[in-house]
């Protein structure tokens, strides 16, 4: 991989693969994926290879293939793939004598470009340039352009191209076949319908050809096959002539918000007409529209980092790019998958990754989108109630993995191999990883405190809080011996510890959820009688409040022991301690499972990811620095960072605790999870939470931005290698530009909705009006 190919306006905006290696197709398919939140397409090459994973996803279009399987995001018919034959020889880089190769994703424009110069077996030399984008302006549009230039001799070129529904999710076909049709001898259309959720997909595509910029109409021949429609084109191209093929496609579904009223015939017509109209603008015309939307993204969100290593600047842009393309900002019935829209990993499901790792970026940078993502949780309340009922509780028990609004829990039950039993490992998270309900409450609170969006709270936020507190109250278990309430048999954030009692993170967060709901209960009763009476009717609030009052003070909250260590759960500190050096130095995550199965790992003091550290990060004010340091030093050496969610939290914590070098080192490791040199880490898709975590490292960590009990705190601590950084944040509806240098901090209120904004720095309160500078 090459990271410094960008020049001038594209400096630190370009990610490049400089060598074709079929062993590592997955890496660039995922990290160079294209998308716009409506859809995402893995960047598999046009020509096919064994080992490729060719995926196109449309957000929120889940399907359940069979009763025995869980709902997943189906892989939609492919328009990207096509076969190119040069004098009868299929383009295949495995066999070609490659003279030049470059595949680059331009993060600034969202365009993917691949240039190949190669020698054919009959002594010709061809330069082929492939360009591609998924439009950020016209969200249904995919543009492709292929330019072919024979350098030595004339050639006959054949192209087989169209729409290919013969794709699956690892072998599972989610679609029944629909109509295939060629219109006006030019426009191809394929209809397919998901087998269970009955979502209609209409995919259209059209091709245009030019030689030396002059339109041509090559001989064509239509073909149809099961779930497949296409055209073959034959074209003769002379030496040094340039053949340019443009393929413009669109995808529409019956789940599109704007299509709720449409029937299939109308959808076919509308989508076909859209393609006709938009394709007339040509690849370049459509690309320009898309780029102008990308320009707005960069203008609004770009973060400038002056570092000794330019990779740091590229990294944050890589994060902003992916945060943009992974997010279905257009529809509050949808959320972000743990792999975004870049792979089949985790089946497109939403986890706490959104609330704790990704939402902070949106809350501080694009609150409108943050609101939509939390509204999704509100819309999934029927599923959360269903889950609570199935488990004998009341209130909102959010599913660990979430898909359709009404689904409830969709975590698969069986996972990877158990090296001891030879069976599949049971995935307990869907049954007992329950902190997600508190995570949703926390995100709701964070959104509210940072935006002051009272309308959101009235419509959704207060209700979420009340419903979540009702769940926790019903979940608490009374311990007669201690007279306290426990939460037994759970998995905390650290998934290497299953069936534990009193996971500190879960207990504290449950306590915090109830406490905060109680505060809101009083506020509603006193200040918002109509909201109160609506919710009281719906949720029997008075009764609920009584139970919160009875229980909240008796919830068991694990306290620091004589060494200041908070037990992660009732048993953790009693477990065996082993030498973890081998696994701490591993190149790939999960090496421990080559030696132990999960049951054995359960018995060792080893953690997969941040657990107590995540608690310190969220409820920062509850713990002293001394306790934080002691716990960091105790737990981090036992943490393998086998989850991509771990490094960024540790980075922020290390920075808070004053170990700036360690923090920077952790940041560099976090930023390499997807973008780095390891060619295997992203095979199943990028790590969405870790990408949100990169932003957290930069803004919450080194930038020192935090909301503490409703107050803005900005307390930067730049790495040694950085000279300055600047970034925008939104606070109570105002856009603030924060600039941090080695000598101090400058904050400007660009929008001035609020006359004054109070913020804290090093224990002192400041008032921001227009602009303020604080010297170190
Ligand atoms: O949500 C995470 C979890 O914390 C660790 N395993 C992967 C999940 C999805 O990213």
XYZ file of C-alpha atoms and ligand atoms in Angstrom:
786
model
C 0.000 0.000 0.000
C 1.147 3.539 -0.697
C -0.139 6.415 1.355
C 1.634 9.461 -0.002
C 0.548 9.542 -3.626
C -1.652 12.616 -3.342
C -0.338 15.851 -4.772
C -1.520 19.446 -4.456
C -5.193 19.557 -3.533
C -5.165 15.777 -3.129
C -2.247 15.665 -0.723
C -3.111 13.174 2.038
C -6.332 12.228 0.292
C -5.133 9.249 -1.754
C -4.835 5.591 -0.776
C -3.035 3.452 -3.314
C -2.413 -0.184 -4.037
C 0.638 -0.393 -6.263
C 0.763 -4.104 -6.974
C -1.872 -6.594 -8.022
C -1.808 -9.605 -5.726
C -4.745 -11.964 -5.935
C -4.050 -13.247 -2.401
C -5.134 -9.929 -0.962
C -8.231 -8.991 -2.934
C -10.286 -8.426 0.225
C -8.154 -5.597 1.528
C -8.891 -3.070 -1.197
C -12.378 -4.407 -1.825
C -13.186 -3.226 1.693
C -11.027 -0.210 2.433
C -11.575 1.258 -1.033
C -15.308 0.509 -1.005
C -17.571 3.162 -2.502
C -20.902 4.298 -1.204
C -23.215 7.017 -0.052
C -25.112 5.618 2.932
C -27.952 4.522 0.690
C -25.782 1.832 -0.828
C -22.267 0.510 -0.537
C -20.231 -1.432 -3.078
C -17.083 -3.366 -2.372
C -14.360 -2.388 -4.750
C -13.905 -5.734 -6.418
C -12.271 -5.497 -9.807
C -14.291 -5.464 -13.013
C -12.825 -8.794 -14.101
C -13.483 -11.777 -11.838
C -11.022 -13.691 -9.676
C -11.280 -16.692 -7.403
C -11.335 -15.415 -3.829
C -13.024 -12.121 -4.631
C -16.029 -11.039 -2.561
C -18.298 -9.056 -4.812
C -20.845 -7.272 -2.654
C -23.403 -4.559 -3.205
C -25.605 -3.587 -0.280
C -28.561 -1.267 0.046
C -28.935 -0.102 3.642
C -31.874 -1.463 5.610
C -33.055 -4.047 3.068
C -32.749 -7.039 5.380
C -33.907 -10.535 4.513
C -34.126 -13.765 6.458
C -33.233 -16.647 4.206
C -34.588 -19.376 6.446
C -36.118 -19.816 9.885
C -32.844 -21.313 11.099
C -30.817 -18.268 10.052
C -30.819 -14.673 11.201
C -31.835 -11.632 9.223
C -28.995 -10.274 7.102
C -28.304 -7.579 4.554
C -28.566 -9.282 1.172
C -25.979 -8.998 -1.545
C -27.724 -7.251 -4.428
C -27.198 -7.992 -8.135
C -23.805 -6.791 -9.325
C -23.343 -4.164 -11.995
C -19.620 -3.603 -11.554
C -18.350 -6.890 -12.935
C -17.730 -7.320 -16.653
C -15.518 -9.423 -18.881
C -13.136 -7.843 -21.349
C -11.681 -9.933 -24.168
C -8.752 -8.562 -26.130
C -8.381 -10.457 -29.400
C -10.257 -13.310 -27.744
C -8.087 -13.305 -24.600
C -9.943 -12.578 -21.346
C -8.368 -9.852 -19.241
C -6.904 -11.642 -16.256
C -4.123 -9.969 -14.312
C -3.063 -13.246 -12.746
C -1.676 -14.291 -16.092
C -0.900 -10.966 -17.700
C 2.551 -9.496 -17.971
C 1.841 -6.336 -16.013
C 4.035 -3.342 -16.870
C 2.323 -0.796 -14.704
C -0.383 -1.026 -12.062
C -2.020 1.435 -9.740
C -5.344 1.382 -7.931
C -6.192 4.489 -5.980
C -9.119 5.688 -3.965
C -9.429 9.444 -3.902
C -11.067 10.218 -0.568
C -11.711 13.790 -1.607
C -13.746 12.956 -4.695
C -14.975 9.465 -3.852
C -13.626 8.162 -7.155
C -11.767 4.899 -7.564
C -9.227 4.680 -10.385
C -7.294 1.651 -11.561
C -4.661 1.867 -14.254
C -3.194 -1.235 -15.818
C -0.599 -1.423 -18.555
C 0.053 -4.978 -19.679
C 1.347 -7.072 -22.547
C -0.936 -9.504 -24.317
C 0.298 -12.924 -25.420
C 0.262 -11.792 -29.054
C 2.693 -8.958 -28.350
C 0.308 -6.044 -28.014
C 0.463 -3.624 -25.151
C -2.704 -2.173 -23.642
C -3.343 0.600 -21.242
C -6.680 0.242 -19.483
C -8.000 2.799 -17.041
C -11.005 1.943 -14.905
C -12.873 4.723 -13.114
C -15.779 4.284 -10.790
C -17.902 6.152 -8.246
C -21.111 5.817 -6.283
C -22.809 9.173 -6.375
C -23.152 11.231 -3.250
C -25.449 13.593 -5.157
C -27.802 11.117 -6.859
C -27.992 8.388 -4.286
C -29.208 5.616 -6.610
C -26.469 6.143 -9.198
C -23.307 4.153 -9.887
C -20.936 5.415 -12.577
C -18.222 3.446 -14.361
C -15.837 4.364 -17.132
C -13.309 2.148 -18.850
C -10.754 3.548 -21.236
C -8.758 1.153 -23.414
C -5.771 2.152 -25.465
C -3.838 -0.350 -27.595
C -0.243 0.866 -27.798
C 1.268 -1.543 -30.324
C -1.346 -3.047 -32.661
C -5.000 -2.815 -33.655
C -7.305 -4.996 -31.531
C -10.717 -6.575 -31.500
C -12.345 -5.993 -28.158
C -15.365 -7.883 -26.824
C -17.120 -6.860 -23.686
C -19.706 -8.910 -21.804
C -21.482 -6.639 -19.391
C -24.822 -6.148 -17.668
C -26.530 -6.916 -14.364
C -25.642 -10.108 -12.562
C -27.950 -11.425 -9.861
C -25.977 -14.649 -9.562
C -24.364 -13.376 -6.409
C -24.900 -14.624 -2.880
C -24.029 -13.923 0.740
C -21.443 -16.682 1.246
C -23.635 -19.048 -0.745
C -27.044 -17.856 0.434
C -29.244 -16.529 -2.374
C -31.611 -13.955 -0.929
C -33.591 -13.165 -4.070
C -36.233 -14.776 -6.163
C -35.983 -14.063 -9.820
C -38.045 -11.270 -11.326
C -38.457 -9.781 -14.737
C -35.517 -9.036 -17.066
C -35.935 -6.634 -19.884
C -34.068 -4.655 -22.522
C -35.641 -1.294 -23.370
C -34.967 0.689 -26.534
C -32.248 -1.797 -27.410
C -30.104 -0.013 -24.832
C -31.397 0.043 -21.266
C -31.134 -3.186 -19.294
C -33.408 -3.839 -16.347
C -33.432 -6.613 -13.774
C -36.034 -7.026 -11.066
C -35.442 -9.213 -8.043
C -37.309 -9.670 -4.780
C -35.992 -10.740 -1.392
C -37.377 -14.133 -0.498
C -38.829 -13.351 2.922
C -39.009 -9.587 3.422
C -40.412 -9.234 -0.124
C -38.466 -6.112 -0.994
C -38.449 -5.397 -4.709
C -35.171 -4.277 -6.201
C -35.067 -2.703 -9.643
C -31.640 -2.385 -11.198
C -31.071 -0.578 -14.473
C -27.964 -0.098 -16.511
C -26.938 1.540 -19.759
C -23.734 1.613 -21.813
C -22.240 4.230 -24.104
C -19.205 3.937 -26.318
C -16.803 6.428 -27.843
C -13.657 6.118 -29.888
C -11.407 9.146 -29.687
C -14.271 11.016 -28.104
C -16.711 10.226 -30.949
C -19.805 8.225 -30.173
C -20.069 4.818 -31.777
C -22.727 2.133 -31.750
C -20.961 -1.174 -31.616
C -22.524 -4.489 -32.614
C -24.333 -5.843 -29.637
C -25.998 -9.047 -28.646
C -28.316 -9.468 -25.684
C -28.053 -12.418 -23.321
C -30.196 -13.545 -20.442
C -29.636 -16.220 -17.903
C -31.052 -17.028 -14.487
C -30.998 -13.743 -12.516
C -28.815 -12.213 -15.169
C -29.178 -9.901 -18.132
C -26.509 -8.305 -20.261
C -25.127 -7.336 -23.603
C -22.063 -8.427 -25.531
C -20.367 -5.753 -27.591
C -17.733 -6.230 -30.295
C -15.527 -3.289 -31.188
C -12.440 -2.904 -33.365
C -9.964 -0.376 -32.071
C -6.923 0.805 -33.979
C -3.479 1.242 -32.497
C -3.286 4.465 -30.444
C -7.045 4.990 -30.634
C -8.854 5.369 -27.337
C -11.996 3.393 -26.678
C -14.108 4.750 -23.855
C -16.967 2.760 -22.379
C -19.336 4.345 -19.912
C -21.670 2.238 -17.849
C -24.199 4.065 -15.698
C -26.468 2.066 -13.395
C -29.016 2.702 -10.706
C -30.641 0.726 -7.941
C -34.061 1.408 -6.445
C -36.034 -0.625 -3.948
C -39.565 -0.741 -2.642
C -38.109 0.132 0.780
C -36.866 3.522 -0.392
C -38.653 6.135 1.641
C -39.804 8.002 -1.415
C -41.227 4.807 -2.891
C -43.446 3.786 -0.019
C -46.543 4.436 -2.078
C -45.298 2.993 -5.359
C -46.128 -0.361 -6.845
C -43.565 -2.412 -8.698
C -44.609 -1.283 -12.185
C -44.235 2.305 -11.148
C -40.863 1.605 -9.535
C -39.653 0.027 -12.771
C -40.824 3.012 -14.761
C -39.532 5.689 -12.425
C -36.118 4.104 -12.008
C -35.744 3.546 -15.728
C -36.709 7.136 -16.462
C -34.278 8.373 -13.837
C -31.471 6.425 -15.433
C -32.382 7.739 -18.863
C -32.313 11.300 -17.668
C -29.218 11.132 -15.497
C -27.117 9.006 -17.832
C -27.487 11.716 -20.461
C -25.107 13.784 -18.323
C -22.415 11.188 -18.920
C -19.886 9.795 -16.448
C -18.070 13.087 -16.022
C -21.241 15.130 -15.613
C -22.510 12.790 -12.905
C -19.125 12.639 -11.222
C -18.957 16.430 -10.993
C -22.339 16.459 -9.221
C -21.078 13.871 -6.785
C -17.784 15.670 -6.196
C -19.601 18.870 -5.351
C -21.377 16.963 -2.541
C -18.014 15.579 -1.391
C -16.663 19.137 -1.417
C -19.409 20.062 1.039
C -18.448 17.147 3.280
C -14.807 18.218 3.372
C -15.667 21.834 3.859
C -17.825 20.938 6.811
C -15.888 18.095 8.400
C -12.242 18.129 7.409
C -9.753 17.954 10.255
C -6.262 19.304 9.662
C -3.390 17.607 11.413
C 0.187 18.806 10.999
C 2.218 15.796 11.954
C 5.734 14.550 11.300
C 3.984 11.583 9.733
C 1.470 12.422 7.002
C -0.223 9.097 7.605
C -1.977 10.737 10.579
C -3.648 13.262 8.295
C -4.619 10.583 5.809
C -6.012 8.453 8.607
C -8.513 10.995 9.856
C -9.664 11.642 6.294
C -10.005 7.929 5.703
C -12.204 7.870 8.802
C -14.375 10.782 7.658
C -14.731 9.213 4.204
C -15.914 5.908 5.645
C -18.129 7.515 8.279
C -19.850 9.298 5.388
C -20.357 6.284 3.146
C -21.405 3.899 5.918
C -24.256 5.995 7.271
C -27.852 5.827 6.018
C -28.412 9.448 6.940
C -31.485 9.594 4.713
C -33.693 7.190 6.648
C -34.342 6.834 10.379
C -35.523 3.254 9.906
C -31.917 2.319 9.305
C -28.641 2.345 11.163
C -24.961 1.565 10.664
C -23.644 -1.991 10.367
C -20.516 -3.072 12.216
C -18.810 -3.349 8.822
C -20.602 -0.376 7.336
C -21.735 -1.368 3.848
C -18.379 -2.879 2.946
C -18.680 -6.576 3.703
C -20.786 -9.497 4.813
C -19.213 -9.564 8.295
C -21.785 -9.252 11.080
C -24.530 -9.454 8.462
C -25.142 -5.728 8.297
C -26.280 -5.700 11.939
C -26.050 -2.712 14.247
C -24.265 -3.022 17.607
C -23.322 -0.681 20.458
C -20.598 0.313 17.994
C -22.972 3.016 16.767
C -23.847 4.561 20.123
C -20.472 4.505 21.804
C -17.962 4.746 18.956
C -19.635 6.306 15.920
C -22.328 8.610 17.237
C -19.884 10.967 18.972
C -18.567 11.930 15.536
C -22.053 12.729 14.292
C -23.221 14.418 17.492
C -20.266 16.800 17.347
C -20.140 17.145 13.565
C -23.594 16.596 12.085
C -26.223 16.494 14.827
C -29.056 16.034 12.330
C -27.628 12.674 11.298
C -26.975 11.760 14.930
C -30.618 12.394 15.666
C -31.718 10.110 12.852
C -29.477 7.321 14.152
C -30.992 7.581 17.636
C -34.473 7.770 16.154
C -33.704 4.371 14.653
C -33.395 3.000 18.200
C -36.692 4.629 19.073
C -38.237 2.984 16.042
C -36.902 -0.400 17.162
C -38.738 -0.190 20.494
C -41.242 -2.875 19.387
C -38.299 -5.254 18.920
C -36.814 -4.195 22.269
C -40.131 -4.853 24.030
C -40.379 -8.208 22.318
C -36.930 -9.151 23.559
C -37.746 -8.074 27.111
C -40.922 -10.124 27.083
C -39.153 -13.194 25.702
C -36.695 -12.908 28.578
C -39.248 -12.298 31.317
C -38.516 -8.573 31.760
C -40.366 -5.371 30.973
C -39.347 -2.168 29.193
C -36.826 -1.690 26.414
C -34.314 -4.509 26.268
C -32.467 -3.590 23.114
C -31.092 -6.444 21.041
C -27.354 -6.953 21.067
C -27.504 -7.126 17.263
C -30.227 -5.179 15.535
C -31.662 -5.193 12.011
C -35.356 -4.733 11.169
C -37.289 -2.479 13.470
C -39.550 -5.231 14.792
C -37.042 -8.072 14.749
C -35.699 -7.877 18.253
C -32.612 -9.991 18.733
C -30.786 -11.107 15.564
C -27.434 -12.262 16.909
C -26.588 -15.647 15.346
C -26.371 -18.459 17.874
C -23.387 -20.313 16.468
C -19.979 -18.933 15.523
C -16.447 -20.094 14.735
C -14.716 -23.364 15.521
C -14.018 -24.525 19.057
C -10.568 -26.146 18.907
C -11.301 -28.380 21.885
C -14.766 -29.757 21.122
C -14.591 -29.573 17.341
C -18.040 -27.976 17.341
C -19.133 -24.430 16.619
C -18.737 -22.008 19.484
C -21.998 -20.766 20.937
C -22.405 -16.998 20.716
C -23.899 -15.907 24.034
C -23.950 -12.176 23.304
C -27.471 -12.250 21.910
C -28.704 -13.766 25.144
C -26.685 -12.041 27.818
C -24.704 -9.053 26.492
C -27.188 -6.555 27.812
C -25.291 -3.322 28.388
C -26.551 -2.164 24.985
C -29.729 -0.778 26.590
C -27.635 1.490 28.811
C -25.447 2.422 25.836
C -28.529 3.658 23.974
C -29.501 5.734 27.018
C -25.996 7.145 27.240
C -25.961 8.144 23.565
C -29.366 9.780 23.920
C -28.120 11.782 26.879
C -24.916 12.741 25.119
C -26.849 13.889 22.069
C -29.176 15.972 24.203
C -26.459 17.584 26.295
C -24.406 18.547 23.266
C -27.246 19.712 21.021
C -29.900 20.956 23.446
C -32.435 19.400 21.064
C -35.532 19.613 23.237
C -37.843 18.656 20.369
C -36.016 15.346 20.014
C -36.258 14.715 23.731
C -39.976 15.461 23.823
C -40.712 13.183 20.912
C -38.251 10.347 21.522
C -35.522 10.933 24.092
C -37.475 11.016 27.362
C -39.462 7.991 26.326
C -36.292 6.059 25.483
C -34.906 6.919 28.903
C -38.030 5.866 30.781
C -38.410 2.637 28.847
C -34.747 1.725 29.349
C -34.915 2.443 33.086
C -38.023 0.257 33.294
C -36.018 -2.540 31.714
C -33.091 -2.194 34.099
C -35.359 -2.048 37.071
C -36.993 -5.303 35.993
C -33.580 -6.826 35.278
C -32.099 -6.227 38.753
C -31.873 -9.285 41.005
C -32.256 -8.911 44.741
C -29.522 -10.537 46.794
C -30.989 -11.425 50.171
C -27.579 -11.910 51.749
C -26.239 -8.500 50.910
C -29.491 -6.600 50.632
C -28.276 -5.285 47.274
C -29.411 -5.584 43.703
C -27.136 -7.549 41.388
C -27.040 -8.118 37.658
C -26.032 -11.706 37.170
C -25.154 -13.884 34.226
C -24.085 -11.300 31.676
C -21.327 -10.540 29.210
C -19.821 -7.109 29.656
C -17.938 -5.288 26.890
C -15.094 -7.781 27.406
C -16.459 -10.720 25.445
C -13.788 -13.104 26.747
C -15.712 -13.302 29.995
C -19.098 -14.963 29.684
C -21.785 -15.668 32.293
C -20.291 -13.255 34.803
C -22.047 -11.663 37.752
C -21.901 -7.930 38.347
C -19.842 -6.782 35.417
C -18.773 -3.333 36.599
C -19.511 -1.645 33.280
C -23.017 -3.107 33.118
C -23.884 -2.369 36.750
C -22.623 1.220 36.691
C -24.280 1.954 33.377
C -27.586 0.414 34.521
C -27.386 2.493 37.703
C -26.586 5.607 35.688
C -29.513 4.938 33.314
C -32.005 4.671 36.157
C -30.583 7.664 38.016
C -30.707 9.842 34.914
C -34.235 8.669 34.088
C -35.287 9.661 37.619
C -33.954 13.156 37.048
C -35.876 13.394 33.796
C -38.997 12.012 35.460
C -38.974 14.917 37.901
C -38.238 17.394 35.153
C -41.143 16.133 33.045
C -43.531 16.198 35.949
C -42.569 19.732 36.879
C -41.854 21.344 33.540
C -43.439 19.296 30.770
C -46.843 18.084 31.958
C -48.088 17.050 28.526
C -45.031 14.897 27.793
C -45.280 13.521 31.307
C -48.914 12.594 30.990
C -48.424 10.975 27.574
C -45.556 8.859 28.879
C -47.264 8.128 32.161
C -50.215 6.722 30.264
C -48.036 4.726 27.933
C -45.457 3.422 30.407
C -47.110 3.686 33.837
C -44.399 6.061 34.929
C -45.556 6.641 38.457
C -45.342 2.975 39.233
C -41.987 2.737 37.505
C -40.608 5.706 39.405
C -41.513 4.101 42.686
C -39.571 0.984 41.794
C -36.544 3.091 40.723
C -36.623 4.891 44.070
C -36.740 1.578 45.916
C -33.923 -0.010 43.995
C -31.449 2.531 42.677
C -29.589 3.139 45.954
C -29.192 -0.585 46.467
C -27.615 -1.460 43.129
C -24.277 -3.116 43.753
C -21.511 -0.982 42.244
C -18.118 -2.708 42.438
C -15.724 -0.443 44.325
C -11.928 -0.216 44.076
C -10.161 -2.732 46.344
C -7.165 -1.992 48.564
C -4.969 -1.728 45.435
C -7.509 0.624 43.846
C -8.544 -2.082 41.369
C -12.218 -2.297 40.481
C -13.116 -5.934 39.893
C -14.330 -6.241 36.323
C -16.836 -8.783 37.644
C -17.265 -10.982 40.719
C -14.708 -13.567 39.592
C -12.184 -11.818 37.330
C -9.575 -11.047 39.956
C -9.648 -14.638 41.243
C -8.822 -16.154 37.860
C -5.468 -17.548 36.830
C -2.842 -15.122 35.527
C -0.736 -16.454 32.642
C 2.059 -15.029 30.532
C 0.300 -13.277 27.655
C 3.412 -11.980 25.870
C 2.877 -14.201 22.857
C -0.640 -12.879 22.317
C 0.211 -9.290 23.144
C 2.769 -9.432 20.318
C 0.491 -11.211 17.835
C 0.258 -10.011 14.249
C -3.353 -11.057 13.818
C -6.109 -10.877 16.392
C -7.494 -13.962 18.113
C -4.238 -15.943 18.255
C -5.188 -17.122 21.742
C -7.868 -19.346 20.211
C -5.191 -21.418 18.557
C -4.225 -22.546 22.075
C -7.405 -22.278 24.135
C -11.132 -22.448 23.570
C -13.463 -19.776 24.915
C -14.317 -21.811 27.995
C -10.629 -21.945 28.892
C -10.101 -18.267 28.089
C -12.973 -17.571 30.478
C -10.849 -18.952 33.288
C -7.841 -16.702 32.683
C -7.321 -13.040 33.530
C -7.285 -12.008 29.908
C -9.562 -9.488 28.227
C -10.579 -9.054 24.652
C -11.192 -5.312 24.824
C -11.719 -2.211 26.918
C -14.229 -2.891 29.671
C -13.498 -0.945 32.845
C -11.632 1.505 30.556
C -14.829 2.035 28.568
C -16.592 2.795 31.831
C -13.948 5.384 32.747
C -14.322 6.944 29.355
C -18.106 7.260 29.544
C -18.612 8.087 33.207
C -15.393 9.976 33.572
C -16.376 12.076 36.579
C -17.258 9.099 38.772
C -13.685 7.910 39.226
C -10.523 9.499 40.542
C -7.341 9.728 38.492
C -5.570 7.453 40.951
C -8.188 4.737 40.432
C -8.028 5.180 36.692
C -4.248 4.876 36.597
C -4.229 1.791 38.819
C -6.866 0.071 36.715
C -5.248 1.031 33.431
C -1.984 -0.472 34.644
C -3.740 -3.587 35.849
C -6.073 -4.322 32.964
C -4.259 -3.051 29.873
C -1.442 -5.625 30.118
C -4.167 -8.287 30.254
C -6.053 -6.885 27.268
C -5.282 -8.364 23.854
C -7.155 -5.694 21.878
C -8.688 -8.554 19.924
C -11.687 -6.335 19.286
C -11.120 -3.359 17.013
C -13.090 -1.285 19.540
C -10.360 -1.499 22.123
C -7.348 0.526 20.982
C -9.107 3.852 20.535
C -10.663 3.773 24.013
C -7.273 2.956 25.499
C -5.744 5.771 23.474
C -8.172 8.340 24.858
C -7.675 7.024 28.390
C -3.869 6.948 28.137
C -3.988 10.543 26.988
C -6.280 11.564 29.845
C -3.948 9.899 32.285
C -1.004 11.849 30.965
C 0.830 9.174 29.005
C 0.936 10.987 25.730
C 3.486 8.684 24.066
C 1.492 5.612 24.881
C -1.636 7.343 23.605
C 0.014 8.224 20.316
C 1.293 4.706 19.927
C -2.204 3.325 20.522
C -3.619 5.819 18.030
C -1.165 4.666 15.404
C -2.132 1.067 16.009
C -5.846 1.926 15.884
C -5.436 3.860 12.669
C -3.754 0.886 11.024
C -6.533 -1.612 11.723
C -8.021 -1.092 8.255
C -5.787 1.376 6.491
C -2.478 -0.178 7.557
C -0.162 -2.633 5.857
C -1.756 -5.837 7.181
C -3.459 -7.126 4.045
C -5.918 -9.438 5.768
C -7.628 -7.437 8.518
C -10.454 -6.013 6.422
C -11.478 -9.077 4.420
C -14.992 -9.171 5.889
C -15.383 -5.406 5.743
C -13.965 -2.356 7.468
C -14.338 -1.926 11.230
C -16.905 0.810 11.555
C -16.492 1.350 15.296
C -12.742 1.529 15.056
C -13.133 4.144 12.332
C -15.361 6.178 14.651
C -12.686 5.496 17.262
C -10.063 7.210 15.105
C -12.120 10.388 15.295
C -12.507 9.885 19.047
C -8.724 9.562 19.461
C -8.172 12.806 17.589
C -10.984 14.998 18.924
C -11.866 13.481 22.323
C -8.331 12.277 22.966
C -5.629 14.615 21.684
C -8.112 17.439 21.116
C -9.398 16.919 24.665
C -13.021 17.657 23.776
C -15.455 16.176 26.232
C -18.943 16.794 27.523
C -18.831 16.323 31.274
C -22.132 16.466 33.120
C -23.465 18.803 30.480
C -20.421 21.091 30.367
C -18.080 21.441 27.424
C -14.463 20.781 28.331
C -11.603 21.334 25.916
C -8.271 20.260 27.291
C -5.902 19.334 24.470
C -2.763 17.317 24.756
C -1.087 16.998 21.362
C 1.325 14.177 20.569
C 4.961 15.143 20.379
C 4.870 14.568 16.600
C 2.036 17.006 15.950
C 2.553 20.736 15.673
C -1.061 21.742 15.263
C -4.523 20.486 14.562
C -7.829 22.136 13.785
C -11.319 20.719 13.712
C -14.946 21.815 13.899
C -17.416 20.832 16.604
C -21.047 21.707 17.143
C -22.142 22.799 20.583
C -25.719 23.780 21.405
C -26.386 24.560 17.760
C -23.238 26.622 17.180
C -20.356 25.634 14.969
C -17.051 26.117 16.754
C -13.660 25.970 15.070
C -11.025 24.644 17.415
C -7.361 25.204 16.649
C -4.673 23.720 18.830
C -0.975 24.469 18.542
C 2.032 23.823 20.730
C 1.515 27.166 22.385
C -2.165 27.074 23.109
C -5.773 26.784 22.089
C -7.963 29.006 19.950
C -11.730 28.588 19.660
C -13.946 30.570 17.355
C -17.727 30.551 17.369
C -18.470 30.740 13.662
C -22.253 30.859 13.817
C -23.003 32.841 17.011
C -26.437 31.373 17.732
C -25.481 31.603 21.393
C -24.068 34.878 22.598
C -21.887 33.056 25.088
C -20.674 29.513 25.467
C -19.156 28.388 28.733
C -16.398 25.823 28.580
C -13.782 24.392 30.871
C -10.043 24.158 30.460
C -7.717 22.861 33.144
C -10.303 23.275 35.863
C -11.158 26.877 34.950
C -14.361 28.134 33.337
C -14.094 30.382 30.272
C -16.704 32.239 28.274
C -16.523 32.068 24.515
C -18.102 34.912 22.591
C -16.533 35.467 19.137
C -13.177 33.975 19.661
C -10.934 33.047 22.528
C -7.252 32.145 22.843
C -5.779 30.351 25.811
C -2.037 30.059 26.038
C -0.466 27.016 27.652
O -19.680 -4.705 19.186
C -18.503 -5.380 18.935
C -18.065 -6.086 20.196
O -17.828 -5.179 21.233
C -16.828 -6.900 19.959
N -17.070 -7.831 18.894
C -17.441 -7.206 17.638
C -18.687 -6.365 17.808
C -19.038 -5.664 16.480
O -18.043 -4.770 16.122
